[in-house]
XYZ file of C-alpha atoms in Angstrom:
646
model
C -13.103 -26.059 -31.473
C -10.368 -27.723 -33.667
C -10.258 -30.715 -34.225
C -6.355 -31.276 -35.058
C -4.456 -33.724 -33.049
C -1.177 -32.836 -32.076
C 2.602 -34.288 -32.951
C 3.980 -36.447 -29.573
C 6.179 -33.417 -29.524
C 3.606 -30.849 -29.694
C 3.446 -31.100 -25.270
C 6.626 -31.570 -23.953
C 9.984 -30.937 -25.279
C 12.184 -33.895 -26.973
C 15.898 -32.857 -27.405
C 17.267 -35.398 -29.766
C 15.153 -34.147 -32.311
C 16.120 -32.694 -35.338
C 17.386 -28.793 -34.588
C 14.941 -27.347 -36.496
C 12.102 -29.386 -34.919
C 10.712 -25.973 -35.342
C 9.463 -26.446 -38.852
C 8.150 -24.274 -41.920
C 4.735 -25.184 -42.169
C 5.051 -24.219 -37.969
C 6.434 -21.331 -37.492
C 8.076 -20.222 -34.233
C 6.652 -24.235 -32.888
C 3.118 -24.008 -33.179
C 0.325 -26.592 -33.847
C -3.088 -26.492 -32.967
C -3.800 -27.281 -30.143
C -3.785 -31.201 -28.739
C -5.473 -34.117 -29.429
C -6.320 -36.867 -27.283
C -5.890 -37.322 -23.739
C -2.661 -39.447 -22.646
C -3.148 -41.620 -19.261
C -0.341 -39.518 -17.893
C -1.195 -36.533 -19.155
C -4.086 -37.524 -17.101
C -2.332 -38.273 -13.630
C -0.580 -35.041 -13.575
C -3.261 -33.793 -14.317
C -4.970 -35.302 -11.405
C -2.068 -34.941 -9.389
C -2.215 -31.081 -9.471
C -5.772 -29.790 -8.579
C -5.732 -32.538 -5.495
C -2.788 -31.499 -4.459
C -4.138 -27.851 -4.899
C -7.379 -29.216 -2.423
C -5.025 -30.496 0.044
C -2.924 -27.633 0.288
C -5.640 -24.974 -0.008
C -8.253 -27.248 2.804
C -4.707 -28.035 5.215
C -5.536 -26.014 8.361
C -9.061 -24.452 7.044
C -10.280 -24.063 10.301
C -8.088 -22.154 11.996
C -9.215 -18.608 9.561
C -12.083 -18.944 12.014
C -14.126 -16.450 10.721
C -11.458 -15.505 8.252
C -13.225 -11.433 7.482
C -15.052 -11.420 9.459
C -16.993 -8.527 7.851
C -18.004 -10.518 5.151
C -18.153 -13.456 7.333
C -21.452 -11.643 8.972
C -22.614 -10.794 5.290
C -22.928 -14.228 4.314
C -24.949 -15.071 7.199
C -27.222 -12.185 6.758
C -28.127 -13.400 3.734
C -28.961 -16.794 4.718
C -31.117 -15.822 7.113
C -32.919 -13.172 4.422
C -33.034 -12.646 0.718
C -33.239 -8.988 1.090
C -30.309 -9.070 2.832
C -28.631 -11.542 0.092
C -29.628 -9.544 -2.697
C -27.928 -6.628 -1.781
C -25.556 -7.517 -0.132
C -26.519 -6.057 3.791
C -24.508 -7.338 6.414
C -27.165 -8.153 9.027
C -30.656 -9.786 8.226
C -32.213 -6.709 9.654
C -30.532 -4.857 6.900
C -29.385 -1.669 8.451
C -26.587 -0.916 5.960
C -24.566 -3.359 2.727
C -21.054 -3.970 3.170
C -19.299 -1.700 0.889
C -18.593 -3.478 -2.512
C -21.379 -5.881 -4.343
C -23.080 -8.813 -3.344
C -21.208 -11.228 -6.000
C -19.186 -12.356 -4.039
C -21.365 -12.904 -0.630
C -23.981 -15.042 -2.460
C -22.386 -18.500 -3.051
C -20.997 -18.181 0.757
C -24.564 -17.410 2.213
C -25.832 -20.544 -0.205
C -23.246 -22.673 1.202
C -24.356 -21.293 4.536
C -27.809 -21.850 4.204
C -27.668 -25.200 3.625
C -25.043 -26.049 5.895
C -24.899 -24.069 8.787
C -23.037 -21.383 9.730
C -19.105 -22.197 10.584
C -15.555 -21.949 9.302
C -16.013 -24.949 6.245
C -19.484 -23.599 4.896
C -17.560 -20.319 4.615
C -14.599 -20.193 3.464
C -14.467 -23.713 1.818
C -16.538 -21.478 -1.156
C -13.098 -20.032 -1.887
C -11.178 -23.477 -1.832
C -13.744 -24.519 -4.757
C -12.698 -21.285 -6.209
C -8.907 -21.803 -6.263
C -9.398 -25.254 -7.627
C -12.118 -24.021 -10.530
C -9.546 -21.674 -11.391
C -5.951 -23.265 -11.308
C -8.158 -26.695 -13.595
C -9.062 -23.642 -15.907
C -5.898 -22.075 -16.348
C -4.047 -25.158 -17.355
C -7.504 -25.768 -20.176
C -6.679 -21.953 -21.314
C -2.440 -22.860 -22.173
C -3.133 -25.886 -22.524
C -4.974 -25.133 -25.991
C -2.264 -23.393 -27.728
C 0.625 -24.863 -25.339
C 0.324 -27.823 -25.268
C -0.345 -29.994 -21.466
C 3.117 -29.774 -20.063
C 2.815 -25.991 -20.568
C -1.082 -26.121 -19.099
C 0.691 -28.027 -16.118
C 3.378 -25.184 -15.428
C 1.047 -22.699 -15.547
C -2.161 -23.916 -13.547
C 1.203 -25.295 -10.320
C 3.043 -21.466 -10.791
C -1.333 -20.387 -10.017
C -2.123 -22.341 -7.290
C 1.932 -22.560 -5.513
C 1.398 -17.781 -5.437
C 0.632 -16.897 -2.321
C -1.174 -13.963 -2.476
C -3.778 -16.368 -4.667
C -3.467 -19.436 -1.887
C -4.311 -16.868 0.820
C -6.991 -15.870 -0.880
C -8.656 -19.149 -1.684
C -8.595 -19.516 1.031
C -10.134 -16.420 2.676
C -13.074 -14.324 2.414
C -12.670 -11.548 0.629
C -14.065 -10.903 -2.814
C -10.010 -11.758 -4.608
C -11.557 -15.242 -4.930
C -14.578 -15.207 -6.975
C -12.989 -12.188 -9.157
C -10.071 -14.159 -9.786
C -12.267 -17.195 -10.680
C -14.001 -15.084 -12.841
C -10.708 -13.225 -15.122
C -10.137 -16.386 -15.632
C -12.904 -17.359 -16.331
C -13.424 -15.058 -19.047
C -9.800 -15.996 -20.367
C -10.412 -19.306 -21.306
C -13.468 -17.614 -22.858
C -11.751 -16.032 -24.654
C -10.159 -17.804 -26.277
C -12.892 -20.400 -27.202
C -13.920 -17.143 -29.684
C -10.704 -17.102 -30.656
C -10.683 -20.367 -32.725
C -14.286 -20.726 -33.760
C -16.303 -19.214 -35.780
C -20.021 -17.328 -37.109
C -21.807 -17.988 -34.427
C -19.886 -19.507 -31.721
C -17.786 -16.929 -31.648
C -20.056 -14.837 -30.815
C -21.747 -16.945 -28.110
C -18.000 -17.824 -26.722
C -17.005 -13.850 -26.265
C -20.814 -13.260 -25.349
C -19.544 -15.632 -22.268
C -16.309 -13.767 -20.946
C -18.348 -10.885 -21.592
C -21.386 -11.687 -19.133
C -18.579 -12.753 -16.407
C -16.649 -10.208 -16.824
C -20.091 -7.755 -15.446
C -20.363 -10.239 -12.453
C -16.836 -9.788 -11.980
C -17.771 -6.127 -11.742
C -20.543 -7.189 -8.979
C -17.530 -8.118 -7.479
C -15.033 -5.759 -7.660
C -16.451 -3.110 -9.287
C -14.220 -0.942 -11.959
C -11.173 -3.100 -10.720
C -12.894 -6.017 -14.038
C -12.550 -3.616 -16.288
C -9.036 -3.402 -16.061
C -8.301 -5.835 -18.086
C -11.436 -5.293 -20.628
C -9.366 -2.903 -22.984
C -6.976 -5.684 -23.420
C -9.087 -8.918 -24.371
C -10.601 -6.820 -26.622
C -7.417 -5.921 -28.217
C -7.165 -9.558 -29.129
C -10.422 -10.275 -30.198
C -10.157 -7.183 -32.331
C -6.321 -8.357 -33.656
C -6.025 -12.170 -34.100
C -10.151 -13.495 -34.588
C -10.940 -15.661 -36.834
C -14.003 -13.717 -38.564
C -14.384 -10.566 -40.739
C -13.202 -7.441 -39.372
C -17.085 -6.262 -39.384
C -18.077 -8.699 -37.419
C -15.453 -8.718 -35.256
C -15.987 -5.075 -34.471
C -20.517 -5.665 -33.842
C -19.630 -8.523 -31.862
C -17.361 -6.516 -29.516
C -19.888 -4.488 -29.192
C -22.287 -7.121 -28.772
C -19.853 -8.422 -26.016
C -19.970 -5.275 -24.586
C -23.365 -5.517 -24.056
C -23.298 -8.866 -22.400
C -21.220 -7.309 -19.899
C -22.967 -3.985 -19.072
C -26.500 -6.638 -19.091
C -24.872 -8.420 -16.356
C -23.173 -5.609 -14.467
C -25.844 -3.209 -15.061
C -28.857 -4.317 -14.225
C -27.949 -5.522 -10.566
C -26.765 -1.583 -10.317
C -30.822 -0.735 -11.945
C -31.948 -2.772 -9.712
C -31.315 -0.744 -6.670
C -30.940 2.642 -8.282
C -34.986 1.890 -8.639
C -36.161 -0.064 -5.661
C -37.105 2.094 -3.302
C -34.180 3.184 -0.285
C -36.302 3.314 2.611
C -37.275 -0.947 1.841
C -33.557 -1.363 1.182
C -30.495 -1.301 4.334
C -27.977 1.848 3.230
C -25.309 1.478 0.449
C -22.376 0.825 2.298
C -18.726 3.036 1.396
C -21.818 6.072 0.088
C -22.304 9.238 2.009
C -25.282 9.443 -0.748
C -27.537 6.366 -0.297
C -26.379 5.714 -3.921
C -25.200 2.591 -5.788
C -23.187 4.889 -8.724
C -21.348 6.912 -5.728
C -19.740 3.522 -4.342
C -18.797 2.388 -7.678
C -17.571 4.867 -9.475
C -16.121 7.206 -6.234
C -15.308 5.142 -3.230
C -14.509 1.501 -5.404
C -13.495 4.414 -7.997
C -11.525 7.006 -8.663
C -10.829 7.385 -5.621
C -9.336 4.631 -5.817
C -6.853 5.757 -8.488
C -6.422 9.551 -6.909
C -7.241 9.414 -2.999
C -9.547 11.602 -3.231
C -11.756 8.806 -0.779
C -14.105 10.184 0.973
C -14.685 8.510 4.851
C -12.084 5.504 3.620
C -9.178 5.129 6.239
C -6.860 2.250 6.439
C -4.961 2.482 3.744
C -0.811 1.691 4.795
C 0.332 1.621 1.599
C -1.216 5.065 0.824
C 2.596 6.340 0.467
C 4.313 4.398 -1.256
C 3.175 4.109 -5.281
C 5.511 4.308 -7.214
C 7.131 2.072 -10.804
C 8.606 -1.064 -8.064
C 5.734 -0.578 -5.270
C 4.815 -4.529 -6.245
C 8.863 -5.072 -6.223
C 9.241 -3.963 -2.075
C 7.735 -3.914 0.861
C 5.268 -6.896 1.807
C 3.272 -6.724 -1.892
C 7.635 -8.728 -3.085
C 5.754 -11.436 -0.925
C 2.564 -12.422 -2.233
C 3.054 -11.411 -6.157
C 6.587 -10.280 -7.547
C 8.130 -13.922 -7.469
C 7.711 -14.540 -10.723
C 6.776 -11.358 -12.224
C 10.237 -10.444 -13.331
C 10.509 -13.629 -15.119
C 6.865 -13.522 -16.841
C 8.124 -9.649 -18.209
C 11.006 -11.758 -19.980
C 9.333 -14.037 -21.587
C 7.054 -11.950 -22.499
C 9.359 -9.845 -24.295
C 10.764 -12.811 -25.162
C 7.437 -14.765 -27.125
C 6.627 -10.683 -29.161
C 10.217 -11.128 -30.239
C 9.309 -14.949 -31.666
C 6.226 -14.537 -32.657
C 8.024 -11.456 -34.734
C 10.247 -12.685 -36.152
C 8.726 -16.213 -36.933
C 6.090 -14.120 -38.945
C 3.686 -16.690 -36.899
C 0.745 -15.177 -36.450
C 0.486 -15.322 -39.838
C -0.980 -19.082 -39.397
C -4.362 -19.605 -37.195
C -2.489 -21.581 -34.688
C 0.340 -18.799 -34.335
C -3.333 -15.774 -34.347
C -4.167 -18.706 -31.655
C -0.940 -17.947 -29.247
C -0.607 -14.070 -30.154
C -4.363 -13.739 -28.642
C -4.284 -15.106 -25.998
C -0.048 -13.559 -24.822
C -2.048 -10.410 -26.137
C -4.372 -11.149 -23.708
C -2.399 -12.067 -20.640
C 0.656 -9.573 -21.464
C -1.586 -6.289 -20.727
C -3.232 -7.904 -18.198
C 0.326 -8.235 -16.307
C 1.361 -4.594 -17.012
C -2.214 -2.587 -17.562
C -3.088 -4.137 -13.916
C -0.155 -4.378 -12.289
C 0.406 -0.133 -13.399
C -3.251 0.833 -11.570
C -1.814 -0.634 -8.756
C 2.105 0.923 -8.707
C 0.527 4.388 -9.270
C -2.573 4.511 -7.554
C -3.068 6.977 -4.441
C -6.080 5.483 -3.679
C -6.269 2.539 -0.886
C -4.440 -0.278 -1.633
C -4.156 -3.732 0.165
C -1.305 -6.163 -1.053
C -3.316 -8.775 -1.179
C -5.110 -6.587 -4.133
C -1.972 -8.762 -6.207
C -4.061 -11.809 -6.680
C -5.444 -10.307 -9.395
C -2.517 -10.516 -11.231
C -1.507 -14.286 -10.384
C -3.099 -15.912 -13.347
C -1.534 -13.358 -16.299
C 1.748 -14.281 -14.159
C 0.864 -17.824 -14.325
C -0.399 -18.448 -18.121
C 2.752 -15.756 -19.135
C 5.499 -18.059 -17.306
C 3.781 -21.360 -18.872
C 3.338 -20.150 -22.078
C 6.546 -18.103 -22.759
C 9.431 -21.277 -21.374
C 7.184 -24.540 -23.820
C 7.367 -20.892 -26.726
C 11.175 -20.417 -25.941
C 12.237 -24.349 -25.346
C 10.481 -24.443 -28.923
C 12.895 -22.438 -30.296
C 15.506 -23.634 -28.895
C 17.591 -23.574 -31.741
C 17.485 -19.952 -31.704
C 19.751 -18.492 -30.271
C 17.370 -16.057 -28.987
C 14.759 -17.614 -27.919
C 17.765 -20.107 -25.481
C 18.806 -16.778 -24.121
C 15.346 -15.601 -23.288
C 14.674 -18.559 -20.942
C 17.760 -19.216 -19.152
C 17.329 -14.685 -18.111
C 14.071 -16.040 -16.669
C 15.227 -19.076 -14.411
C 17.963 -17.089 -13.175
C 15.974 -13.647 -12.626
C 13.256 -16.173 -11.392
C 16.188 -17.239 -8.895
C 18.240 -14.615 -8.719
C 14.875 -12.245 -7.364
C 13.471 -14.756 -4.620
C 16.572 -14.589 -3.348
C 16.782 -10.959 -2.827
C 12.608 -11.948 -1.879
C 13.776 -14.182 0.513
C 17.499 -12.756 1.868
C 15.591 -10.079 3.906
C 13.013 -12.379 5.597
C 13.324 -12.992 9.265
C 12.642 -16.381 9.137
C 13.685 -19.721 8.907
C 14.297 -19.795 4.810
C 16.244 -16.460 4.764
C 19.219 -19.068 4.162
C 17.716 -20.263 1.075
C 18.796 -16.666 -0.771
C 22.455 -18.119 -2.304
C 21.688 -21.775 -2.772
C 18.579 -20.694 -4.966
C 20.857 -18.366 -7.325
C 22.775 -20.831 -7.867
C 20.050 -23.168 -8.661
C 18.483 -21.574 -11.207
C 21.998 -20.328 -12.668
C 23.024 -24.492 -12.715
C 19.456 -24.424 -14.528
C 19.647 -22.383 -16.842
C 22.744 -24.335 -18.439
C 21.427 -27.752 -18.187
C 19.020 -26.603 -20.042
C 21.691 -24.272 -22.869
C 23.747 -27.521 -22.844
C 20.275 -29.312 -24.017
C 19.509 -27.400 -25.792
C 22.512 -26.861 -28.138
C 24.060 -30.147 -27.209
C 20.759 -32.580 -29.238
C 23.314 -34.829 -30.496
C 24.768 -36.381 -27.296
C 21.490 -37.442 -27.110
C 22.186 -40.726 -23.789
C 23.407 -36.984 -22.142
C 21.163 -34.734 -22.668
C 18.021 -37.790 -21.679
C 19.388 -37.673 -17.876
C 20.714 -33.759 -17.951
C 17.051 -32.500 -19.444
C 15.099 -33.631 -16.917
C 18.074 -32.183 -13.970
C 18.064 -28.824 -15.860
C 13.970 -29.101 -15.541
C 14.273 -29.859 -12.371
C 16.533 -27.766 -10.747
C 14.974 -24.590 -12.634
C 11.453 -25.758 -10.819
C 12.968 -25.405 -7.776
C 14.520 -22.073 -7.870
C 12.098 -20.417 -9.108
C 8.919 -21.865 -6.974
C 10.684 -23.189 -3.990
C 10.657 -20.144 -1.825
C 6.534 -18.982 -2.914
C 5.370 -21.926 -2.486
C 7.194 -22.467 1.138
C 5.356 -18.607 1.560
C 2.083 -20.658 0.661
C 2.767 -23.794 3.367
C 3.702 -21.216 5.719
C 0.166 -20.094 4.839
C -1.499 -22.321 5.625
C 0.428 -22.969 9.223
C -1.439 -19.575 10.709
C -4.847 -17.983 11.070
C -6.003 -15.588 8.343
C -7.855 -13.346 10.448
C -9.164 -9.971 10.112
C -9.438 -6.898 7.318
C -5.612 -7.288 5.932
C -3.891 -10.274 5.553
C -0.431 -11.312 4.479
C 0.907 -14.499 2.411
C 3.909 -15.865 4.344
C 5.806 -17.301 7.096
C 5.090 -13.593 9.693
C 1.835 -12.403 8.688
C 2.490 -8.321 10.146
C -0.101 -5.704 9.578
C -3.090 -7.765 10.865
C -4.392 -6.208 13.857
C -5.662 -9.356 16.773
C -8.765 -9.505 17.567
C -9.785 -8.220 21.369
C -13.054 -7.634 23.617
C -12.233 -4.204 22.387
C -12.716 -4.242 18.968
C -11.701 -1.711 16.665
C -12.198 -0.759 12.746
C -9.315 -3.852 11.893
C -10.035 -5.360 15.208
C -12.590 -7.891 15.172
C -14.160 -8.314 18.235
C -13.924 -11.338 20.595
C -17.365 -11.309 23.141
C -17.683 -13.374 25.725
C -19.343 -15.034 26.804
C -21.943 -12.747 29.807
C -21.211 -9.585 26.157
C -23.255 -12.970 24.484
C -26.033 -13.665 27.085
C -26.978 -10.559 26.712
C -27.158 -9.958 23.222
C -29.087 -13.064 23.010
C -31.987 -12.358 26.089
C -35.139 -11.258 24.445
C -33.066 -10.791 21.091
C -36.478 -11.791 18.981
C -38.227 -9.349 20.442
C -36.380 -6.198 18.823
C -35.328 -5.849 15.301
C -31.623 -5.221 16.490
C -29.891 -6.737 19.419
C -27.350 -4.173 20.318
C -25.989 -1.139 17.634
C -21.918 -0.624 17.719
C -20.194 1.643 15.925
C -18.153 0.158 12.980
C -18.759 -3.534 10.868
C -15.424 -5.284 12.482
C -16.988 -4.437 15.867
C -20.319 -6.019 15.062
C -19.201 -8.440 13.097
C -17.885 -10.510 16.452
C -21.004 -10.526 18.200
C -23.023 -10.855 15.415
C -21.395 -13.566 14.805
C -21.032 -14.919 18.006
C -24.635 -14.496 19.077
C -26.276 -15.289 16.780
C -27.833 -12.190 15.949
C -28.721 -9.087 14.023
C -26.227 -6.530 15.237
C -26.267 -2.567 13.537
C -22.961 -1.740 11.948
C -23.402 1.830 12.100
C -21.308 4.086 10.325
C -20.988 0.695 7.924
C -17.031 -0.624 7.605
C -15.481 2.350 8.582
C -17.213 4.065 10.878
C -17.499 7.053 8.473
C -21.078 6.363 6.275
C -23.528 8.501 7.767
C -26.184 5.940 8.462
C -28.261 5.936 10.648
C -28.589 10.102 11.725
C -28.823 10.807 15.326
C -32.017 11.262 14.341
C -33.274 7.498 12.239
C -30.822 6.432 15.325
C -33.580 7.825 18.200
C -36.472 6.831 16.527
C -35.389 3.901 16.221
C -34.355 3.840 20.777
C -38.440 5.056 20.253
C -39.350 2.300 19.145
C -37.418 -0.553 21.859
C -36.158 -2.170 17.671
C -32.600 -1.732 19.322
C -32.097 -3.494 22.568
C -28.043 -2.250 23.515
C -25.262 -0.206 22.362
C -22.306 -1.939 22.958
C -19.235 0.951 22.077
C -16.086 0.201 20.594
C -12.961 1.515 20.469
C -12.678 3.265 16.803
C -10.184 5.372 14.591
C -11.824 8.423 12.794
C -8.856 9.245 11.563
C -10.525 9.803 8.112
C -10.740 11.566 4.993
C -13.616 12.670 5.761
C -17.567 10.676 6.511
C -20.082 11.214 8.390
C -19.894 12.578 12.044
C -23.398 10.425 12.537
C -21.963 8.352 14.093
C -19.655 9.942 17.469
C -23.044 12.048 17.591
C -24.942 8.608 18.621
C -22.326 7.607 20.399
C -21.897 11.180 21.975
C -25.602 10.603 22.867
C -26.016 7.481 24.123
C -22.582 8.243 26.742
C -24.718 11.286 28.150
C -28.339 9.589 28.181
C -28.055 6.047 29.134
C -25.798 4.217 31.193
C -23.280 1.450 31.348
C -22.024 -1.401 31.790
C -19.201 -2.979 31.889
C -19.407 -6.737 30.219
C -16.479 -9.064 28.687
C -13.872 -5.957 28.058
C -17.064 -4.455 26.509
C -19.399 -0.890 27.410
C -23.465 -1.974 27.055
C -25.806 0.492 27.739
C -29.585 -0.809 27.860
C -31.153 1.024 25.443
C -35.152 0.350 26.926
C -33.871 2.473 29.457
C -35.686 5.551 29.244
C -32.746 7.583 29.136
C -31.235 9.783 32.126
C -32.433 13.259 29.751
C -32.335 14.955 26.023
């Protein structure tokens, strides 16, 4: 850790300073990390973190079970350690969720200690959001000062899809936290030497390995850029850099692979079936359903991809993707280009602060561009909330880039890039909200005007340094106008997200949520079942006498019953209702052994890309051989009554 204290001008712009503030001794205006924290800095950071927490917690209870699929799995993990270890949907251990279990572990522990409720499931996600904002602030601050760190943290906190996921129990919350933490560790490795550099890099690799146990192959999209950053800018010798990277790769492999090895070696008969696979294989899930299948669209058994027909360079800027993540992507890309130009033109990378800054730019730049391109062109299932993974690099590049452009305000290219980024942010925000039918549609013209005004005032402040009194007045106005133009619309979408319920498998941030089927008694693939009191009473009656109180097709059908009644319910066919578990023969054995009390029929789509027909065979066998009774909108078949035939 470098202890050199930064000069007073490092943390913020001082327009009355000489136009030669980017001194010869510090090319590009880059200095060492800031030293002592001033009271105002502490206050601003506390305001950012407390404000983030208040926003993320506001009206959190409206989300109910949020994604009931993962809430049911957290409930199961709180009841049974085998279910906890494997990420089983129910604590009778029938089948796992279609992801590794890391994102379930913290909510499951929370449920174990605080009981099953909305807050025990979702507050851990909120805490992950606050931690992500702080870590991004800490990372950017170490190379660009506290004002840049605050801007980066603010952008992340107000990105609609990030807020949505930090109030929801999808894997994205933990994934974003782990990748943000890995970037911080990478920077510490770039700033350290010898064994300390290796220690920080090993920790970064381990965090990315945990990211693999959160959402598998997606986390690897940042690995090439992180490796390139260390290889090109670390303070150790070239040979050591290669060895350190190999060691970090080993740490990542150990952190990710030990669970895979455990699953592969564990006798299949004594663990839950691996959901999302057709062969009960974690390797198939890893490289198929959650791997190459996402890229080429060959997802056997997958359904429910509303975005499969929209791959292309503009995917993130069209449709609902635009309102989730695109707000500041144009500004971030402009600032990234300006940053590269300044670093190259000033040869700032030749000194230590410049190399550290460059390393972080490489890490975040490749993160944004690489992951963004994959999301844009992937042919398989992609949902809008996946774009939360882009929020940290967008926020970091905006904070770092804006700071660097201002530090080099004596260079026309720098100020033109800063002005262009502000106008681009205001223009694009207006373009996005112009097509929105809600209350902020009328903001389009105002946002553009504010951005133009802010950009022009910043140019004036930068190029008229001798008029100190005027600049001292105009600079805060320019900064305020620019921030409002850039952040007002995403902030409004974020606040609006907290005002309404977000539930189900597919969710969107913003004033109007489209594409999320409502909860209803009959259930469905993407609909969460809402059981009535009669159904809950039936499920609870004598539930202790059975391994499963009920079985039904599809996990969202099963989740509502399991969460509502507090009894294990088998999700036949897993999430999509297309996994070959259980087979008809296995199901008949369970019924004959008296392990399942009821079969519940629910509506579900089977327009899948292949997948097993066993769940359909089970449904047909039950309906042909047992008598159903309608209870609260659902049909219950008592499997303990001898079948009428077959």
